[in-house]
Short mmCIF file of C-alpha atoms in Angstrom, two decimals:
data_model
loop_
_atom_site.label_atom_id
_atom_site.label_comp_id
_atom_site.label_asym_id
_atom_site.label_seq_id
_atom_site.Cartn_x
_atom_site.Cartn_y
_atom_site.Cartn_z
CA MET P 1 157.60 -55.78 8.91
CA PRO P 2 160.60 -55.33 11.25
CA LEU P 3 160.07 -51.52 11.42
CA GLN P 4 156.59 -50.36 12.39
CA GLU P 5 154.96 -47.17 13.59
CA LEU P 6 152.81 -47.51 16.70
CA SER P 7 150.56 -45.02 18.48
CA ALA P 8 150.36 -46.56 21.97
CA PRO P 9 151.32 -46.00 24.69
CA TYR P 10 152.93 -43.09 22.79
CA ALA P 11 153.74 -42.42 19.14
CA HIS P 12 156.94 -44.28 18.29
CA SER P 13 158.65 -46.60 15.85
CA VAL P 14 159.59 -50.14 16.83
CA PHE P 15 162.17 -52.36 15.18
CA THR P 16 161.87 -56.09 15.88
CA ALA P 17 164.65 -58.57 15.19
CA GLU P 18 164.06 -62.12 13.99
CA ASN P 19 164.50 -63.51 17.52
CA GLY P 20 161.89 -61.11 18.96
CA ASP P 21 164.27 -58.62 20.59
CA LEU P 22 163.25 -55.05 19.81
CA ILE P 23 164.02 -51.37 20.17
CA ARG P 24 161.65 -48.41 20.33
CA VAL P 25 162.59 -44.96 18.99
CA VAL P 26 160.89 -41.56 18.96
CA PRO P 27 162.73 -39.58 16.24
CA GLU P 28 160.65 -36.44 16.83
CA ARG P 29 161.82 -36.27 20.45
CA GLY P 30 165.55 -35.89 19.95
CA GLY P 31 165.96 -39.29 18.30
CA LEU P 32 165.24 -40.82 21.69
CA LEU P 33 165.66 -44.55 22.14
CA THR P 34 162.84 -45.31 24.60
CA GLY P 35 162.99 -49.10 24.80
CA TRP P 36 165.17 -52.16 24.29
CA GLN P 37 163.76 -55.58 25.01
CA VAL P 38 165.84 -58.75 25.27
CA GLN P 39 163.86 -62.00 25.47
CA GLY P 40 160.85 -60.00 26.60
CA ARG P 41 162.68 -58.17 29.40
CA GLU P 42 162.76 -54.37 29.19
CA ILE P 43 166.34 -53.19 29.63
CA ILE P 44 165.69 -49.45 29.26
CA TYR P 45 164.12 -47.37 32.03
CA LEU P 46 161.52 -44.77 30.99
CA ASP P 47 159.38 -42.56 33.21
CA LEU P 48 156.37 -42.72 30.91
CA GLU P 49 154.22 -40.25 32.87
CA ARG P 50 156.96 -37.64 32.77
CA PHE P 51 157.64 -38.39 29.09
CA LEU P 52 153.98 -37.73 28.26
CA THR P 53 153.78 -34.49 30.29
CA PRO P 54 154.43 -31.41 28.10
CA GLY P 55 157.26 -29.23 29.33
CA GLN P 56 158.83 -31.93 31.50
CA SER P 57 162.42 -32.97 30.86
CA VAL P 58 162.95 -36.61 29.98
CA ARG P 59 163.90 -39.11 32.64
CA GLY P 60 164.64 -42.28 30.76
CA GLY P 61 165.49 -43.66 27.37
CA ALA P 62 168.86 -42.80 25.84
CA PRO P 63 169.25 -39.06 25.17
CA ILE P 64 171.92 -38.14 22.60
CA LEU P 65 174.71 -35.79 23.73
CA PHE P 66 176.12 -33.62 20.91
CA PRO P 67 178.13 -31.51 20.23
CA ILE P 68 179.18 -31.44 23.90
CA CYS P 69 178.92 -33.72 26.91
CA GLY P 70 178.15 -31.89 30.15
CA ASN P 71 178.14 -28.13 30.32
CA LEU P 72 180.28 -25.10 29.51
CA PRO P 73 181.08 -22.02 31.61
CA GLY P 74 178.33 -19.57 30.81
CA ASP P 75 177.15 -21.97 28.08
CA SER P 76 179.87 -20.46 25.87
CA LEU P 77 182.48 -22.16 23.68
CA PRO P 78 185.24 -20.00 22.14
CA LEU P 79 186.01 -20.93 18.53
CA THR P 80 188.72 -20.00 16.08
CA GLY P 81 188.51 -16.66 14.32
CA GLY P 82 186.92 -14.95 17.31
CA ARG P 83 183.67 -16.87 16.92
CA THR P 84 181.66 -18.24 19.82
CA ALA P 85 179.23 -21.12 20.12
CA THR P 86 176.41 -20.97 22.64
CA LEU P 87 175.54 -24.45 23.89
CA LYS P 88 173.43 -25.50 26.84
CA GLN P 89 174.18 -28.65 28.82
CA HIS P 90 174.76 -31.73 26.63
CA GLY P 91 174.12 -29.72 23.44
CA PHE P 92 171.09 -29.52 21.16
CA ALA P 93 170.81 -32.96 19.53
CA ARG P 94 168.56 -34.38 22.26
CA ASN P 95 166.03 -31.58 21.76
CA LEU P 96 165.60 -31.66 17.96
CA PRO P 97 163.62 -33.88 15.58
CA TRP P 98 165.64 -36.52 13.72
CA SER P 99 164.78 -38.53 10.62
CA LEU P 100 164.46 -42.30 10.85
CA SER P 101 164.93 -45.13 8.35
CA ALA P 102 165.54 -48.87 8.34
CA LEU P 103 169.12 -50.01 7.78
CA SER P 104 169.78 -51.75 4.49
CA ASP P 105 171.25 -54.78 6.28
CA GLY P 106 167.91 -55.38 8.02
CA ARG P 107 169.43 -55.32 11.50
CA GLY P 108 168.20 -52.02 12.86
CA VAL P 109 167.54 -48.34 12.25
CA ARG P 110 169.39 -45.17 11.32
CA LEU P 111 168.68 -41.77 12.85
CA GLU P 112 169.93 -38.64 11.08
CA LEU P 113 170.29 -35.02 12.15
CA SER P 114 171.52 -32.25 9.84
CA ASP P 115 172.46 -28.68 10.62
CA SER P 116 169.74 -26.08 10.34
CA GLU P 117 169.40 -22.34 10.75
CA GLN P 118 168.66 -23.01 14.41
CA THR P 119 171.73 -25.19 15.04
CA ARG P 120 174.03 -22.85 13.10
CA SER P 121 172.90 -19.95 15.29
CA GLU P 122 174.23 -21.91 18.30
CA PHE P 123 177.02 -23.92 16.68
CA PRO P 124 178.25 -22.36 13.39
CA PHE P 125 179.00 -25.55 11.48
CA GLU P 126 177.36 -27.57 8.72
CA PHE P 127 177.19 -31.27 9.53
CA LEU P 128 175.35 -34.56 9.13
CA LEU P 129 175.12 -36.79 12.19
CA GLN P 130 174.08 -40.43 11.74
CA LEU P 131 173.32 -42.81 14.59
CA ASP P 132 172.76 -46.50 13.86
CA TYR P 133 171.18 -48.92 16.32
CA ARG P 134 171.62 -52.60 15.41
CA LEU P 135 170.33 -55.66 17.23
CA ALA P 136 172.02 -59.02 17.73
CA PRO P 137 170.81 -61.59 20.28
CA GLY P 138 171.19 -59.88 23.66
CA VAL P 139 173.22 -57.07 22.07
CA LEU P 140 172.59 -53.45 21.14
CA GLU P 141 175.24 -52.11 18.77
CA VAL P 142 175.58 -48.34 18.47
CA ALA P 143 177.51 -46.65 15.65
CA MET P 144 177.81 -42.90 15.21
CA THR P 145 179.15 -41.19 12.07
CA LEU P 146 179.69 -37.44 11.90
CA HIS P 147 180.23 -35.69 8.55
CA ASN P 148 181.76 -32.20 8.60
CA ARG P 149 180.21 -30.27 5.72
CA SER P 150 181.81 -26.99 6.79
CA ASP P 151 184.92 -25.24 5.53
CA GLN P 152 186.24 -25.04 9.11
CA PRO P 153 187.47 -27.74 11.52
CA LEU P 154 184.53 -28.93 13.63
CA PRO P 155 185.23 -29.58 17.36
CA PHE P 156 182.91 -32.01 19.13
CA SER P 157 182.26 -34.46 21.91
CA PHE P 158 179.68 -37.23 21.68
CA GLY P 159 177.88 -39.35 24.20
CA LEU P 160 174.74 -41.23 25.12
CA HIS P 161 172.82 -40.95 28.40
CA PRO P 162 171.00 -44.32 28.58
CA TYR P 163 168.91 -45.22 31.63
CA PHE P 164 168.88 -48.91 32.57
CA ASN P 165 166.39 -50.75 34.76
CA VAL P 166 167.76 -52.33 37.93
CA SER P 167 166.11 -54.28 40.74
CA GLY P 168 167.13 -51.57 43.22
CA LEU P 169 169.93 -49.19 44.12
CA THR P 170 171.55 -51.53 46.65
CA GLY P 171 173.19 -54.88 46.00
CA LEU P 172 174.59 -53.84 42.62
CA SER P 173 178.22 -54.39 41.65
CA PHE P 174 180.49 -53.19 38.88
CA GLU P 175 183.31 -54.69 36.84
CA GLY P 176 186.19 -53.13 34.96
CA MET P 177 186.28 -49.99 37.07
CA PRO P 178 189.51 -48.05 37.73
CA GLU P 179 190.44 -47.19 41.31
CA GLN P 180 190.10 -43.45 40.77
CA GLY P 181 187.39 -41.45 39.03
CA PHE P 182 186.06 -37.92 38.91
CA ASP P 183 183.01 -37.00 40.98
CA HIS P 184 180.96 -34.35 39.15
CA LYS P 185 179.17 -33.34 42.35
CA PRO P 186 182.16 -31.72 44.12
CA MET P 187 184.06 -31.58 40.77
CA ALA P 188 186.98 -33.44 42.29
CA ALA P 189 188.88 -36.70 41.99
CA ALA P 190 187.40 -39.47 44.10
CA SER P 191 187.65 -43.14 44.94
CA THR P 192 185.51 -45.00 42.42
CA ALA P 193 184.54 -47.69 44.92
CA GLY P 194 183.60 -45.06 47.48
CA VAL P 195 181.28 -43.20 45.11
CA LEU P 196 179.64 -46.43 43.94
CA THR P 197 178.52 -47.18 47.51
CA GLN P 198 176.30 -44.10 47.29
CA LEU P 199 174.01 -45.11 44.41
CA ASP P 200 170.94 -44.66 46.61
CA GLN P 201 172.06 -41.11 47.44
CA GLY P 202 172.61 -40.06 43.83
CA ILE P 203 175.96 -40.16 42.03
CA ASP P 204 177.53 -38.51 38.98
CA LEU P 205 180.84 -40.26 38.39
CA LEU P 206 183.18 -40.19 35.37
CA VAL P 207 185.82 -42.88 34.96
CA ARG P 208 188.47 -43.68 32.38
CA PRO P 209 188.46 -47.48 32.25
CA ALA P 210 191.16 -49.53 30.57
CA GLY P 211 188.54 -51.66 28.80
CA ASN P 212 184.91 -52.67 29.07
CA VAL P 213 182.79 -51.99 32.14
CA ALA P 214 179.80 -53.92 33.47
CA LEU P 215 176.84 -53.41 35.78
CA VAL P 216 175.92 -56.59 37.66
CA ASP P 217 172.43 -56.90 39.15
CA ALA P 218 172.57 -60.22 41.03
CA ALA P 219 168.99 -59.92 42.28
CA ALA P 220 167.77 -59.72 38.68
CA GLY P 221 170.24 -62.36 37.50
CA GLN P 222 171.53 -59.94 34.89
CA LYS P 223 174.83 -58.45 33.79
CA LEU P 224 175.01 -55.49 31.40
CA THR P 225 178.37 -54.90 29.77
CA MET P 226 179.28 -51.68 27.98
CA GLU P 227 181.96 -52.45 25.38
CA LEU P 228 183.98 -49.30 24.74
CA SER P 229 186.33 -48.43 21.88
CA ASP P 230 188.80 -45.58 21.45
CA PRO P 231 188.01 -42.67 21.38
CA TRP P 232 184.50 -43.41 22.69
CA ASN P 233 185.94 -44.87 25.86
CA LEU P 234 184.99 -42.79 28.89
CA ALA P 235 182.13 -43.90 31.14
CA VAL P 236 179.75 -41.89 33.32
CA PHE P 237 177.56 -43.48 36.00
CA TRP P 238 174.55 -41.49 37.24
CA THR P 239 171.63 -42.24 39.53
CA ASP P 240 168.51 -40.27 40.46
CA PRO P 241 167.02 -41.81 43.64
CA PRO P 242 164.54 -43.24 44.31
CA ARG P 243 164.28 -44.32 40.66
CA SER P 244 165.32 -47.95 40.16
CA MET P 245 167.72 -47.21 37.34
CA VAL P 246 171.39 -46.59 36.67
CA CYS P 247 172.73 -44.56 33.76
CA MET P 248 175.84 -46.12 32.22
CA GLU P 249 176.96 -43.60 29.63
CA PRO P 250 179.69 -43.73 26.97
CA TRP P 251 181.36 -40.33 26.45
CA THR P 252 184.23 -39.33 24.17
CA GLY P 253 185.47 -36.61 26.50
CA PRO P 254 184.88 -35.14 29.95
CA ARG P 255 182.92 -31.99 30.70
CA GLN P 256 184.44 -28.92 29.03
CA SER P 257 186.65 -31.11 26.87
CA LEU P 258 186.40 -28.65 23.96
CA ILE P 259 187.89 -25.93 26.17
CA SER P 260 190.48 -27.91 28.11
CA GLY P 261 191.58 -30.02 25.14
CA ASP P 262 191.27 -33.19 27.25
CA CYS P 263 190.06 -35.85 24.79
CA LYS P 264 188.88 -33.11 22.43
CA LEU P 265 187.84 -34.38 19.01
CA GLU P 266 188.05 -32.28 15.87
CA LEU P 267 186.95 -33.13 12.36
CA ALA P 268 188.64 -31.53 9.36
CA PRO P 269 186.53 -29.90 6.62
CA GLY P 270 184.92 -32.48 4.37
CA GLU P 271 185.92 -35.42 6.57
CA GLN P 272 183.86 -37.92 8.53
CA ARG P 273 184.47 -39.88 11.73
CA SER P 274 182.79 -43.04 12.99
CA LEU P 275 182.59 -44.24 16.60
CA CYS P 276 181.06 -47.39 18.04
CA THR P 277 180.07 -49.04 21.31
CA ARG P 278 178.00 -52.09 22.27
CA TYR P 279 175.78 -53.09 25.18
CA VAL P 280 175.61 -56.82 25.95
CA VAL P 281 173.06 -58.47 28.25
CA SER P 282 174.00 -61.76 29.90
CA THR P 283 172.87 -63.84 32.86
CA VAL P 284 174.63 -64.24 36.22
#
């Protein structure tokens, strides 16, 4: 069976493609993608000890960012009609249990999250959020569909926070990067190339590339390309030294997008919106 439930080294579901590539998912832990193997090589970084320690935040996998990316001033989002949403950093989706099923095309899995009394107390909207992971040889395809089941327009941002294994935090290079980015540490514009020389010191960089971006790990002989599509076309790069990993994250909007209006997305009542991105592993 391509979709199986396993108990070791932690309870999770694994989907295996015909060529042997696989993904691991823990729906109960925020729909967390915890593994992606290509030709036997683990692409995703996961701090397993931390993952298994109760009360510890996750360092690894691919946390889901919804309905905001980043944080809000005072964790507060003003809404129409004098309403207010209260949302902590990156929103609630990464902290809630999701449902999981196999896709009908046999290529992957679908995660689903619906509104609940808990989510409506923080974010007063009815919704269905679907996240599909599909495998092709050396490729992880990600498709998100949001359904607005409310009678009000639903504002949102969406992103992933995937951690990728690297051979080390020096000797890496990047492709497709614009000259200027935004450094979240001082919250100021910065030279992209300058920030990327500081991977081993910890970075938090947002860029607005014109197309796809890639992380090249020459020592590992591997290139990882993130294929972006409008409006899921911003990229955040984040490191947490001394961990040998780099986060290469697709976001729809920058921090506080739903306040500033910069790349803000809004879904009309009864409508749905689909977004997609792909990660491609190749050799160098």
